XYZ file of C-alpha atoms in Angstrom:
161
model
C -0.313 17.588 22.058
C -1.373 14.193 23.435
C -0.630 12.351 26.630
C 2.476 10.182 26.175
C 0.887 7.611 28.448
C -1.858 6.796 25.921
C -1.068 4.064 23.421
C -2.204 4.315 19.791
C -4.849 1.680 20.601
C -6.202 3.769 23.490
C -6.284 6.891 21.326
C -8.063 4.924 18.580
C -10.685 3.884 21.123
C -11.232 7.516 22.182
C -11.529 8.629 18.548
C -14.057 5.958 17.585
C -16.141 6.690 20.679
C -16.130 10.438 19.962
C -17.139 9.845 16.334
C -19.548 6.962 17.077
C -17.659 4.638 14.750
C -17.241 0.893 14.760
C -13.938 -0.719 13.874
C -14.386 -3.300 11.140
C -10.833 -4.657 10.963
C -7.172 -3.993 11.565
C -5.622 -2.967 8.253
C -2.034 -2.646 9.386
C 0.537 -1.546 11.889
C 4.125 -0.451 11.834
C 6.673 1.925 13.278
C 4.448 4.948 12.687
C 1.268 3.565 14.263
C -1.809 1.481 13.532
C -4.422 1.551 10.767
C -7.995 0.403 11.410
C -10.946 0.061 9.050
C -14.287 1.565 10.100
C -17.944 0.931 9.406
C -17.966 4.132 7.275
C -15.676 2.535 4.685
C -12.854 4.719 5.965
C -9.577 3.968 7.676
C -8.172 5.665 10.735
C -4.440 5.901 11.147
C -3.312 6.509 14.714
C 0.249 7.758 14.965
C 2.862 7.092 17.615
C 4.674 10.394 16.995
C 3.323 13.910 16.493
C 5.844 14.713 13.730
C 4.639 11.784 11.587
C 1.020 12.743 12.245
C 1.594 16.369 11.192
C 3.422 15.382 7.983
C 0.732 12.942 6.907
C -2.150 15.243 7.881
C -0.587 18.177 6.053
C 0.043 16.178 2.864
C -3.540 14.884 2.814
C -4.909 18.382 3.476
C -2.791 19.770 0.619
C -4.018 17.067 -1.751
C -7.627 17.626 -0.636
C -7.319 21.407 -1.160
C -6.223 20.714 -4.712
C -8.930 18.052 -5.238
C -6.334 15.360 -5.937
C -7.822 11.864 -5.983
C -5.344 10.347 -8.417
C -1.674 10.920 -9.139
C -0.336 9.523 -12.404
C -3.333 7.162 -12.466
C -2.786 5.983 -8.871
C -5.582 6.383 -6.314
C -4.867 8.617 -3.335
C -6.952 8.479 -0.140
C -8.929 11.602 0.731
C -8.790 12.879 4.288
C -12.262 12.874 5.822
C -11.398 13.921 9.387
C -8.481 14.317 11.759
C -7.900 14.895 15.451
C -4.770 16.750 16.522
C -4.839 15.792 20.189
C -5.239 12.076 19.458
C -2.883 12.053 16.425
C -5.525 10.446 14.204
C -6.126 10.882 10.475
C -9.303 9.408 8.974
C -9.305 8.807 5.238
C -11.096 7.001 2.463
C -9.997 3.481 1.607
C -8.590 3.093 -1.903
C -7.838 0.114 -4.082
C -4.790 -0.532 -6.253
C -3.195 1.085 -7.991
C -2.629 3.434 -5.040
C -0.138 5.671 -3.304
C -0.462 6.337 0.426
C 1.474 6.704 3.678
C 2.923 10.192 3.786
C 4.172 10.135 7.400
C 7.774 10.664 6.324
C 7.044 12.769 3.232
C 8.359 16.261 2.898
C 5.904 19.007 2.047
C 7.616 21.632 -0.093
C 10.944 20.119 1.030
C 12.803 18.509 -1.880
C 14.954 15.483 -1.213
C 18.610 16.456 -1.318
C 20.904 13.735 -2.624
C 24.193 13.991 -4.460
C 24.681 12.199 -7.787
C 25.832 9.012 -6.048
C 22.825 9.126 -3.724
C 20.405 9.438 -6.651
C 22.043 6.471 -8.396
C 21.650 4.375 -5.238
C 18.016 5.549 -4.939
C 17.291 4.533 -8.558
C 18.910 1.120 -8.017
C 16.916 0.540 -4.824
C 13.706 1.496 -6.642
C 14.485 -0.964 -9.457
C 15.148 -3.726 -6.908
C 11.922 -3.066 -5.011
C 9.607 -2.666 -7.996
C 11.232 -4.606 -10.840
C 8.985 -4.235 -13.925
C 6.976 -1.428 -12.279
C 10.052 0.717 -11.631
C 9.300 3.328 -14.323
C 5.663 3.640 -13.253
C 6.607 4.147 -9.591
C 9.228 6.699 -10.590
C 6.524 8.572 -12.510
C 4.293 8.634 -9.393
C 7.226 9.935 -7.332
C 7.768 12.864 -9.696
C 4.042 13.515 -10.244
C 3.574 14.019 -6.483
C 6.174 16.763 -6.587
C 3.829 18.905 -8.721
C 1.799 19.255 -5.514
C 4.846 19.890 -3.326
C 4.848 16.327 -1.948
C 8.250 14.667 -1.699
C 7.790 10.989 -0.859
C 10.834 9.778 1.070
C 9.766 6.222 1.876
C 8.896 4.274 -1.244
C 8.114 0.579 -0.983
C 5.414 -1.831 -2.241
C 3.345 -1.208 0.894
C 2.753 2.438 0.071
C 2.792 2.345 -3.723
C 0.885 -0.615 -5.105
C 0.639 -1.051 -8.857
C -1.875 -3.914 -8.917
């Protein structure tokens, strides 16, 4: 896929040169990679691991195929480009309310938890989202209509306001 010796920053540089883009700002970074804003009002997400890249790319392609821009009233970025060898997804930038970050999502792979696991999941969701718990839960289940099973739910990837 890509050379393990290239960092996400180096792959971002190659991508922006190939596409003649300018980076406007750094939008975030984490375990999965880095996110940079561009002069096209898009964001590029450069992944550290091919598995995370493939999951996110495939979810965004599925949502694009089905013309999904909102899920349960929450904005969803639209993929505008991607590069398999550099592990880069380029997408539109959305404002809250939004749902994004599908690097650990399952596509057509339901989450398997026993009854105790689901109770713990519900409690964790309540703790993380407080008054927005029911709304976030609705987004979680609405995504499943498209075969998207969001495994990592936190205020960074589902923002209500």
